[in-house]
């Protein structure tokens, strides 16, 4: 029988007053003209299919005529707040082409397609129910990953920018077989680093459809990076394997690629590189990182059973007694990140002596 990795459904956790103040200080918390619940009042919908005529688990929503204009104007204002200065100057050049609702997963987001009518370019953003666990995931991604991320929160509504890239499951199925050996080796390297980053910062559920692969064309080759796009499972589950992408069956071909293309000493080198980069980012964002950590240390984003299970598994994995003394997910996360930072600083001290 396959081991059960995850709970059936993760609950949503409220954003604490302390965390709201942190988000306001760093311009994440701002007034917006539309709420998640407003978009739930759609009067009808149709299924959205992909290019292969398969169900995408998204439905396109339709609203009564007397509400659609107000909703469109509000969503265009949200777009300008997210991507510009929030002024009304460009609203006349924007059009809301589609409002889609996802019927799959925990967050059940709305995906908004906004088009600039002057040049026909378009982009997306998402409207979701605010969940403290997800927002911590977004903020830690911003501080500790190679990527910056843009989002807004107002009361119980979360606005997230779209992260462009090829969905991992699509890339593995359609693009990976056509990659040459050099590209496959580079992708394997990036998966090792991505796996390490998720494990250390306790970002869970990185199945292939919860991350994207981004090809970047250099002058004589293509580089690849892997970027998370779903932050719902930050510090919630008790099973350590949930925070290690290598253990999801959806990532089997990526794990196989690592085994085929990388030697053990190379794998350890890339893991060490990623831990060092994490430590550097903690040090470089020390003030903001400490403020964020104070918020999560005083917050409740999981249940007692998960906390007990995870601290035991992390102690068994690392033999660090500090995990045994952790009382909530914030303390477990701090212990993991402190461990990485401390090792980096110790190595540097030895180098300088």
Short mmCIF file of C-alpha atoms in Angstrom, two decimals:
data_model
loop_
_atom_site.label_atom_id
_atom_site.label_comp_id
_atom_site.label_asym_id
_atom_site.label_seq_id
_atom_site.Cartn_x
_atom_site.Cartn_y
_atom_site.Cartn_z
CA UNK A 1 0.00 0.00 0.00
CA UNK A 2 1.34 3.45 -0.93
CA UNK A 3 2.33 5.52 2.09
CA UNK A 4 -0.04 8.39 2.72
CA UNK A 5 1.97 11.59 2.36
CA UNK A 6 -0.57 14.32 2.91
CA UNK A 7 -3.72 15.15 4.82
CA UNK A 8 -6.93 15.06 2.81
CA UNK A 9 -7.53 18.80 3.06
CA UNK A 10 -5.53 21.54 4.66
CA UNK A 11 -7.57 24.08 6.67
CA UNK A 12 -7.23 27.81 6.10
CA UNK A 13 -5.56 29.81 8.89
CA UNK A 14 -6.43 33.46 9.68
CA UNK A 15 -3.82 36.19 9.32
CA UNK A 16 -2.85 37.46 12.77
CA UNK A 17 -2.73 41.14 13.73
CA UNK A 18 1.05 40.94 14.11
CA UNK A 19 1.41 39.46 10.63
CA UNK A 20 -0.95 42.09 9.16
CA UNK A 21 1.28 44.82 10.62
CA UNK A 22 4.35 43.19 9.10
CA UNK A 23 2.64 42.97 5.70
CA UNK A 24 1.54 46.61 5.92
CA UNK A 25 5.10 47.72 6.74
CA UNK A 26 6.42 46.07 3.59
CA UNK A 27 3.61 47.29 1.30
CA UNK A 28 1.84 43.94 1.01
CA UNK A 29 -1.29 45.07 2.84
CA UNK A 30 -3.29 47.59 0.84
CA UNK A 31 -6.92 48.43 0.17
CA UNK A 32 -8.40 46.82 -2.94
CA UNK A 33 -11.86 47.32 -4.48
CA UNK A 34 -12.95 43.67 -4.84
CA UNK A 35 -13.07 40.63 -2.56
CA UNK A 36 -12.83 36.91 -3.21
CA UNK A 37 -16.45 36.45 -2.12
CA UNK A 38 -17.58 39.01 -4.72
CA UNK A 39 -16.29 36.77 -7.50
CA UNK A 40 -18.18 33.76 -6.14
CA UNK A 41 -21.45 35.32 -7.26
CA UNK A 42 -21.12 34.10 -10.84
CA UNK A 43 -24.37 33.05 -12.50
CA UNK A 44 -22.98 30.40 -14.83
CA UNK A 45 -19.81 28.75 -16.11
CA UNK A 46 -18.36 26.53 -18.82
CA UNK A 47 -15.47 24.07 -18.65
CA UNK A 48 -12.07 25.28 -19.90
CA UNK A 49 -10.24 22.67 -22.00
CA UNK A 50 -6.55 22.61 -22.95
CA UNK A 51 -5.14 22.30 -26.47
CA UNK A 52 -5.60 18.52 -26.30
CA UNK A 53 -9.29 18.90 -25.38
CA UNK A 54 -8.67 17.67 -21.83
CA UNK A 55 -10.37 19.15 -18.76
CA UNK A 56 -8.09 21.70 -17.03
CA UNK A 57 -10.18 21.77 -13.81
CA UNK A 58 -10.88 25.44 -14.52
CA UNK A 59 -14.29 26.84 -15.44
CA UNK A 60 -14.95 30.19 -17.14
CA UNK A 61 -17.35 32.29 -15.07
CA UNK A 62 -20.18 34.52 -16.25
CA UNK A 63 -21.85 37.25 -14.21
CA UNK A 64 -25.17 39.08 -14.44
CA UNK A 65 -24.98 42.11 -16.74
CA UNK A 66 -25.69 44.54 -13.89
CA UNK A 67 -22.64 43.25 -11.98
CA UNK A 68 -20.11 42.54 -14.72
CA UNK A 69 -19.12 46.16 -15.39
CA UNK A 70 -18.44 46.84 -11.70
CA UNK A 71 -16.46 43.60 -11.35
CA UNK A 72 -14.40 44.35 -14.47
CA UNK A 73 -13.58 47.88 -13.33
CA UNK A 74 -12.61 46.63 -9.87
CA UNK A 75 -10.35 43.91 -11.31
CA UNK A 76 -8.64 46.41 -13.62
CA UNK A 77 -7.97 48.61 -10.60
CA UNK A 78 -6.48 45.63 -8.76
CA UNK A 79 -4.23 45.01 -11.77
CA UNK A 80 -2.89 48.59 -11.69
CA UNK A 81 -2.32 48.39 -7.91
CA UNK A 82 -0.42 45.11 -8.32
CA UNK A 83 1.68 46.09 -11.32
CA UNK A 84 1.79 49.89 -11.30
CA UNK A 85 1.02 52.88 -9.06
CA UNK A 86 -2.71 52.19 -8.76
CA UNK A 87 -3.80 55.26 -10.76
CA UNK A 88 -6.79 55.24 -13.10
CA UNK A 89 -4.86 56.62 -16.09
CA UNK A 90 -4.47 53.29 -17.88
CA UNK A 91 -7.85 51.71 -17.05
CA UNK A 92 -9.37 52.65 -20.42
CA UNK A 93 -6.65 50.64 -22.17
CA UNK A 94 -7.29 47.47 -20.18
CA UNK A 95 -9.85 44.75 -20.73
CA UNK A 96 -10.77 41.77 -18.55
CA UNK A 97 -10.89 38.95 -21.09
CA UNK A 98 -11.73 36.09 -18.72
CA UNK A 99 -12.49 35.20 -15.11
CA UNK A 100 -11.76 31.52 -14.46
CA UNK A 101 -12.43 29.53 -11.29
CA UNK A 102 -10.39 26.47 -10.28
CA UNK A 103 -12.41 23.52 -9.00
CA UNK A 104 -9.31 21.58 -7.90
CA UNK A 105 -7.11 21.93 -4.80
CA UNK A 106 -7.32 23.74 -1.49
CA UNK A 107 -7.35 27.42 -2.43
CA UNK A 108 -9.95 27.34 -5.26
CA UNK A 109 -8.54 30.51 -6.85
CA UNK A 110 -9.91 32.81 -9.50
CA UNK A 111 -7.60 33.45 -12.47
CA UNK A 112 -8.04 36.85 -14.09
CA UNK A 113 -6.86 37.48 -17.68
CA UNK A 114 -6.18 41.17 -18.33
CA UNK A 115 -5.36 42.41 -21.85
CA UNK A 116 -3.88 45.71 -22.98
CA UNK A 117 -6.01 46.69 -25.96
CA UNK A 118 -3.29 48.96 -27.42
CA UNK A 119 -0.89 46.11 -28.20
CA UNK A 120 -2.98 43.01 -27.50
CA UNK A 121 -0.56 41.73 -24.83
CA UNK A 122 -2.05 40.05 -21.77
CA UNK A 123 -1.17 38.73 -18.35
CA UNK A 124 -2.85 36.98 -15.44
CA UNK A 125 -3.26 37.42 -11.72
CA UNK A 126 -5.06 35.35 -9.09
CA UNK A 127 -7.65 36.15 -6.44
CA UNK A 128 -7.69 33.79 -3.45
CA UNK A 129 -8.91 33.49 0.10
CA UNK A 130 -6.24 34.81 2.45
CA UNK A 131 -4.56 31.95 4.34
CA UNK A 132 -1.69 32.65 6.75
CA UNK A 133 0.20 29.50 5.77
CA UNK A 134 0.15 30.44 2.08
CA UNK A 135 1.16 34.04 2.77
CA UNK A 136 4.10 32.90 4.89
CA UNK A 137 5.05 30.68 1.96
CA UNK A 138 4.94 33.64 -0.43
CA UNK A 139 6.97 35.87 1.87
CA UNK A 140 9.64 33.24 2.56
CA UNK A 141 9.82 32.61 -1.19
CA UNK A 142 10.47 36.31 -1.70
CA UNK A 143 13.26 36.39 0.90
CA UNK A 144 14.92 32.99 0.57
CA UNK A 145 14.58 31.89 -3.06
CA UNK A 146 16.37 33.27 -6.15
CA UNK A 147 13.06 34.84 -7.18
CA UNK A 148 11.03 37.85 -6.11
CA UNK A 149 7.26 37.61 -5.91
CA UNK A 150 4.52 40.22 -5.95
CA UNK A 151 1.30 39.86 -3.95
CA UNK A 152 -1.25 41.93 -2.03
CA UNK A 153 -3.58 41.20 0.85
CA UNK A 154 -6.64 43.08 2.06
CA UNK A 155 -8.76 41.64 4.89
CA UNK A 156 -9.58 38.07 3.78
CA UNK A 157 -8.58 38.40 0.11
CA UNK A 158 -5.18 37.60 -1.40
CA UNK A 159 -4.00 38.82 -4.81
CA UNK A 160 -1.07 36.96 -6.40
CA UNK A 161 0.82 37.76 -9.57
CA UNK A 162 1.11 35.08 -12.24
CA UNK A 163 4.42 33.21 -12.36
CA UNK A 164 5.23 32.48 -16.00
CA UNK A 165 6.80 29.19 -17.03
CA UNK A 166 6.05 25.72 -18.37
CA UNK A 167 4.09 23.66 -15.82
CA UNK A 168 6.33 20.90 -14.52
CA UNK A 169 4.01 18.07 -15.53
CA UNK A 170 3.68 19.45 -19.07
CA UNK A 171 7.45 19.95 -19.37
CA UNK A 172 8.23 16.42 -18.13
CA UNK A 173 5.77 14.89 -20.58
CA UNK A 174 6.26 17.06 -23.69
CA UNK A 175 9.59 18.88 -23.50
CA UNK A 176 12.02 16.75 -21.47
CA UNK A 177 12.31 13.85 -23.96
CA UNK A 178 13.52 16.28 -26.67
CA UNK A 179 16.23 17.87 -24.48
CA UNK A 180 19.86 17.06 -25.29
CA UNK A 181 22.25 15.57 -22.73
CA UNK A 182 23.64 18.94 -21.66
CA UNK A 183 20.14 20.30 -21.00
CA UNK A 184 19.11 17.18 -19.10
CA UNK A 185 22.17 17.46 -16.87
CA UNK A 186 21.38 21.09 -16.16
CA UNK A 187 17.73 20.28 -15.38
CA UNK A 188 18.87 17.50 -13.03
CA UNK A 189 21.14 19.98 -11.23
CA UNK A 190 18.29 22.46 -10.84
CA UNK A 191 15.97 19.77 -9.47
CA UNK A 192 18.55 18.86 -6.79
CA UNK A 193 18.82 22.53 -5.76
CA UNK A 194 15.04 22.99 -5.85
CA UNK A 195 14.55 19.85 -3.75
CA UNK A 196 17.06 21.10 -1.17
CA UNK A 197 15.51 24.57 -0.99
CA UNK A 198 12.00 23.20 -0.44
CA UNK A 199 13.20 20.79 2.25
CA UNK A 200 15.15 23.34 4.28
CA UNK A 201 12.43 26.02 4.23
CA UNK A 202 9.59 23.48 4.70
CA UNK A 203 7.66 24.25 1.52
CA UNK A 204 5.54 21.17 0.85
CA UNK A 205 3.55 19.52 -1.94
CA UNK A 206 5.90 20.32 -4.81
CA UNK A 207 4.37 17.81 -7.18
CA UNK A 208 5.13 18.48 -10.84
CA UNK A 209 2.02 20.61 -11.39
CA UNK A 210 2.90 22.91 -8.46
CA UNK A 211 6.10 24.25 -10.00
CA UNK A 212 7.13 25.61 -13.39
CA UNK A 213 10.28 25.16 -15.44
CA UNK A 214 11.59 28.34 -17.03
CA UNK A 215 13.90 28.09 -20.07
CA UNK A 216 16.22 31.07 -20.57
CA UNK A 217 18.02 31.39 -23.90
CA UNK A 218 21.69 32.29 -23.57
CA UNK A 219 23.80 33.09 -26.65
CA UNK A 220 24.77 29.46 -27.33
CA UNK A 221 22.47 27.33 -25.15
CA UNK A 222 19.32 27.23 -23.03
CA UNK A 223 19.44 27.42 -19.23
CA UNK A 224 16.63 26.09 -17.03
CA UNK A 225 15.35 27.10 -13.62
CA UNK A 226 12.64 25.54 -11.47
CA UNK A 227 10.26 27.80 -9.58
CA UNK A 228 7.46 27.01 -7.14
CA UNK A 229 4.03 28.40 -7.99
CA UNK A 230 1.89 27.02 -5.13
CA UNK A 231 2.65 28.00 -1.53
CA UNK A 232 -0.36 26.46 0.19
CA UNK A 233 1.70 23.84 2.05
CA UNK A 234 4.15 26.05 3.95
CA UNK A 235 4.85 24.45 7.34
CA UNK A 236 1.61 22.47 7.69
CA UNK A 237 2.15 18.74 7.17
CA UNK A 238 3.85 16.49 9.71
CA UNK A 239 5.40 14.07 7.22
CA UNK A 240 8.93 15.20 6.29
CA UNK A 241 8.62 13.58 2.85
CA UNK A 242 5.96 16.14 1.91
CA UNK A 243 8.72 18.79 1.97
CA UNK A 244 10.99 16.74 -0.30
CA UNK A 245 9.84 16.85 -3.94
CA UNK A 246 11.86 13.70 -4.71
CA UNK A 247 9.28 11.54 -2.92
CA UNK A 248 6.26 12.43 -5.07
CA UNK A 249 5.49 9.93 -7.81
CA UNK A 250 4.71 12.83 -10.15
CA UNK A 251 8.42 13.75 -9.99
CA UNK A 252 9.72 10.24 -10.66
CA UNK A 253 11.16 11.12 -14.08
CA UNK A 254 13.04 14.06 -12.57
CA UNK A 255 14.48 11.84 -9.82
CA UNK A 256 15.44 9.29 -12.48
CA UNK A 257 17.13 12.07 -14.46
CA UNK A 258 19.21 13.03 -11.41
CA UNK A 259 20.29 9.40 -10.94
CA UNK A 260 21.22 9.06 -14.62
CA UNK A 261 23.07 12.36 -15.09
CA UNK A 262 24.70 13.22 -11.75
CA UNK A 263 27.25 11.48 -9.58
CA UNK A 264 26.82 11.38 -5.80
CA UNK A 265 29.58 13.91 -5.19
CA UNK A 266 27.97 16.32 -7.68
CA UNK A 267 24.59 15.95 -5.97
CA UNK A 268 26.16 16.76 -2.60
CA UNK A 269 27.99 19.73 -4.13
CA UNK A 270 24.73 21.21 -5.48
CA UNK A 271 22.96 20.64 -2.17
CA UNK A 272 25.77 22.43 -0.36
CA UNK A 273 25.64 25.29 -2.87
CA UNK A 274 21.91 25.76 -2.29
CA UNK A 275 22.25 25.71 1.49
CA UNK A 276 25.01 28.33 1.24
CA UNK A 277 22.83 30.55 -0.96
CA UNK A 278 19.97 30.22 1.53
CA UNK A 279 22.29 31.25 4.36
CA UNK A 280 23.51 34.26 2.37
CA UNK A 281 19.94 35.38 1.68
CA UNK A 282 19.09 35.11 5.39
CA UNK A 283 22.12 37.22 6.28
CA UNK A 284 21.45 39.79 3.54
CA UNK A 285 17.80 40.26 4.58
CA UNK A 286 18.50 39.93 8.30
CA UNK A 287 16.19 42.67 9.61
CA UNK A 288 13.15 41.72 7.53
CA UNK A 289 13.82 38.01 8.04
CA UNK A 290 13.84 38.46 11.84
CA UNK A 291 10.56 40.38 11.75
CA UNK A 292 8.93 37.68 9.63
CA UNK A 293 10.28 34.96 11.90
CA UNK A 294 8.84 36.72 14.97
CA UNK A 295 5.43 36.59 13.29
CA UNK A 296 5.52 32.87 12.48
CA UNK A 297 6.97 31.99 15.91
CA UNK A 298 3.85 33.45 17.50
CA UNK A 299 1.39 32.03 14.98
CA UNK A 300 -0.60 28.83 14.62
CA UNK A 301 -0.45 27.40 11.09
CA UNK A 302 -0.72 23.67 11.78
CA UNK A 303 -2.05 21.25 14.38
CA UNK A 304 -0.34 19.60 17.34
CA UNK A 305 -0.19 16.15 15.76
CA UNK A 306 1.66 17.47 12.70
CA UNK A 307 4.08 19.46 14.87
CA UNK A 308 4.92 16.38 16.97
CA UNK A 309 5.42 14.18 13.90
CA UNK A 310 7.60 16.65 12.01
CA UNK A 311 9.88 17.54 14.91
CA UNK A 312 10.46 13.82 15.58
CA UNK A 313 11.23 13.06 11.94
CA UNK A 314 13.56 16.06 11.67
CA UNK A 315 15.36 15.04 14.86
CA UNK A 316 15.78 11.50 13.50
CA UNK A 317 17.03 12.99 10.23
CA UNK A 318 19.49 15.53 11.71
CA UNK A 319 20.15 14.50 15.37
CA UNK A 320 19.71 18.18 16.28
CA UNK A 321 18.20 18.35 19.79
CA UNK A 322 16.70 21.77 19.04
CA UNK A 323 14.05 20.11 16.87
CA UNK A 324 12.87 18.08 19.89
CA UNK A 325 12.28 21.28 21.86
CA UNK A 326 10.24 23.02 19.14
CA UNK A 327 6.65 23.74 20.15
CA UNK A 328 5.15 24.93 16.86
CA UNK A 329 5.89 25.02 13.14
CA UNK A 330 7.55 28.42 13.41
CA UNK A 331 10.11 27.07 15.88
CA UNK A 332 10.74 24.04 13.67
CA UNK A 333 11.33 26.28 10.64
CA UNK A 334 13.63 28.59 12.61
CA UNK A 335 15.66 25.60 13.81
CA UNK A 336 16.07 24.30 10.25
CA UNK A 337 17.14 27.68 8.87
CA UNK A 338 19.40 28.43 11.86
CA UNK A 339 21.11 25.08 11.28
CA UNK A 340 21.89 26.06 7.68
CA UNK A 341 23.04 29.56 8.63
CA UNK A 342 25.21 28.29 11.49
CA UNK A 343 26.98 25.74 9.29
CA UNK A 344 27.67 28.37 6.65
CA UNK A 345 29.11 30.78 9.22
CA UNK A 346 31.28 28.05 10.78
CA UNK A 347 32.78 27.16 7.40
CA UNK A 348 33.49 30.82 6.71
CA UNK A 349 35.12 31.28 10.12
CA UNK A 350 37.47 28.37 9.45
CA UNK A 351 38.33 29.81 6.05
CA UNK A 352 39.21 33.19 7.57
CA UNK A 353 41.36 31.82 10.39
#
